[in-house]
């Protein structure tokens, strides 16, 4: 996955365009599988930044930076952010870029 993260960062910089990973939990909520049925053993879910010590800000956390996965049964497919490599769950019908793997 590190190789993919480096490739996406280089190919899509300076933008952050999510890319489908071919990972989903459509079969059972929380059971993440690759399209070939292999179980996912590595996860890189996005985590919202921890608040800094000191007085709490009055504003709520940014709605686009929640901890992932956060979509429950509505978001079953996983995309990787091209800027930092973090994983986000999305609606599987969302149109995103994708990466194909070719056997040698």
Coordinates of C-alpha atoms in Angstrom, one line a residue:
X1 CA 0.0 0.0 0.0
X2 CA 2.9 2.4 0.6
X3 CA 3.9 2.1 -3.1
X4 CA 0.3 3.0 -4.1
X5 CA 0.3 5.9 -1.7
X6 CA 3.5 7.3 -3.2
X7 CA 2.3 6.8 -6.7
X8 CA -1.0 8.6 -6.1
X9 CA 0.7 11.4 -4.3
X10 CA 3.1 11.9 -7.2
X11 CA 0.5 11.4 -10.0
X12 CA -2.3 13.5 -8.6
X13 CA -0.4 16.3 -6.8
X14 CA -1.2 19.0 -5.9
X15 CA -4.8 17.9 -5.8
X16 CA -6.5 15.6 -3.4
X17 CA -8.6 13.3 -5.6
X18 CA -9.9 10.1 -3.9
X19 CA -9.2 6.9 -5.7
X20 CA -11.2 3.6 -5.3
X21 CA -9.2 0.8 -3.8
X22 CA -11.4 -2.1 -4.7
X23 CA -12.2 -2.6 -1.0
X24 CA -15.7 -2.9 0.4
X25 CA -17.9 -4.2 3.3
X26 CA -21.0 -5.0 1.2
X27 CA -21.1 -8.6 2.3
X28 CA -21.1 -7.8 6.1
X29 CA -20.8 -4.4 7.8
X30 CA -17.3 -4.0 9.1
X31 CA -15.9 -7.0 7.2
X32 CA -13.7 -5.4 4.5
X33 CA -12.8 -7.4 1.5
X34 CA -11.0 -6.8 -1.8
X35 CA -13.0 -7.4 -5.0
X36 CA -11.4 -10.8 -5.3
X37 CA -12.8 -11.8 -1.9
X38 CA -9.5 -11.6 0.0
X39 CA -9.9 -10.2 3.5
X40 CA -8.2 -6.8 4.1
X41 CA -5.6 -7.0 6.9
X42 CA -4.2 -3.5 6.7
X43 CA -6.2 -0.3 7.3
X44 CA -5.3 3.4 7.0
X45 CA -8.6 5.0 8.0
X46 CA -8.7 8.8 8.2
X47 CA -8.7 10.1 11.8
X48 CA -9.7 13.6 12.7
X49 CA -7.0 15.7 14.3
X50 CA -6.9 15.6 18.1
X51 CA -7.8 18.9 19.6
X52 CA -4.8 20.9 20.8
X53 CA -4.4 21.3 24.5
X54 CA -5.8 24.4 26.1
X55 CA -9.1 26.1 25.8
X56 CA -11.6 24.3 23.6
X57 CA -12.6 26.2 20.4
X58 CA -16.2 27.3 20.3
X59 CA -16.7 25.9 16.7
X60 CA -17.6 22.3 16.0
X61 CA -15.1 20.1 14.3
X62 CA -15.1 20.4 10.5
X63 CA -17.8 18.1 9.1
X64 CA -15.6 16.9 6.3
X65 CA -12.9 15.5 8.7
X66 CA -14.8 12.9 10.8
X67 CA -13.1 9.7 11.8
X68 CA -13.6 7.0 9.2
X69 CA -15.3 4.7 8.5
X70 CA -18.4 6.7 9.4
X71 CA -21.0 5.8 6.8
X72 CA -22.5 2.6 8.3
X73 CA -24.6 0.7 5.8
X74 CA -24.8 3.7 3.5
X75 CA -21.1 3.9 2.6
X76 CA -19.6 0.5 1.8
X77 CA -16.8 1.2 -0.5
X78 CA -13.3 2.5 0.3
X79 CA -11.3 5.2 -1.4
X80 CA -7.8 6.5 -0.6
X81 CA -7.1 10.2 -0.4
X82 CA -4.3 11.1 -2.8
X83 CA -2.7 13.7 -0.6
X84 CA -2.1 11.7 2.6
X85 CA -3.0 8.2 1.8
X86 CA -5.9 8.0 4.3
X87 CA -8.9 5.8 3.7
X88 CA -12.5 7.1 3.5
X89 CA -15.7 5.2 3.1
X90 CA -18.0 6.4 0.4
X91 CA -21.3 5.4 -1.3
X92 CA -20.3 2.8 -3.9
X93 CA -22.2 4.6 -6.6
X94 CA -20.0 7.7 -6.3
X95 CA -17.9 8.5 -9.3
X96 CA -14.2 8.5 -8.4
X97 CA -10.9 7.7 -10.0
X98 CA -9.7 4.1 -9.8
X99 CA -6.4 2.1 -10.1
X100 CA -6.1 -1.2 -11.9
X101 CA -3.7 -3.9 -11.0
X102 CA -2.2 -5.9 -13.9
X103 CA -0.5 -9.3 -13.3
X104 CA 2.9 -9.7 -14.9

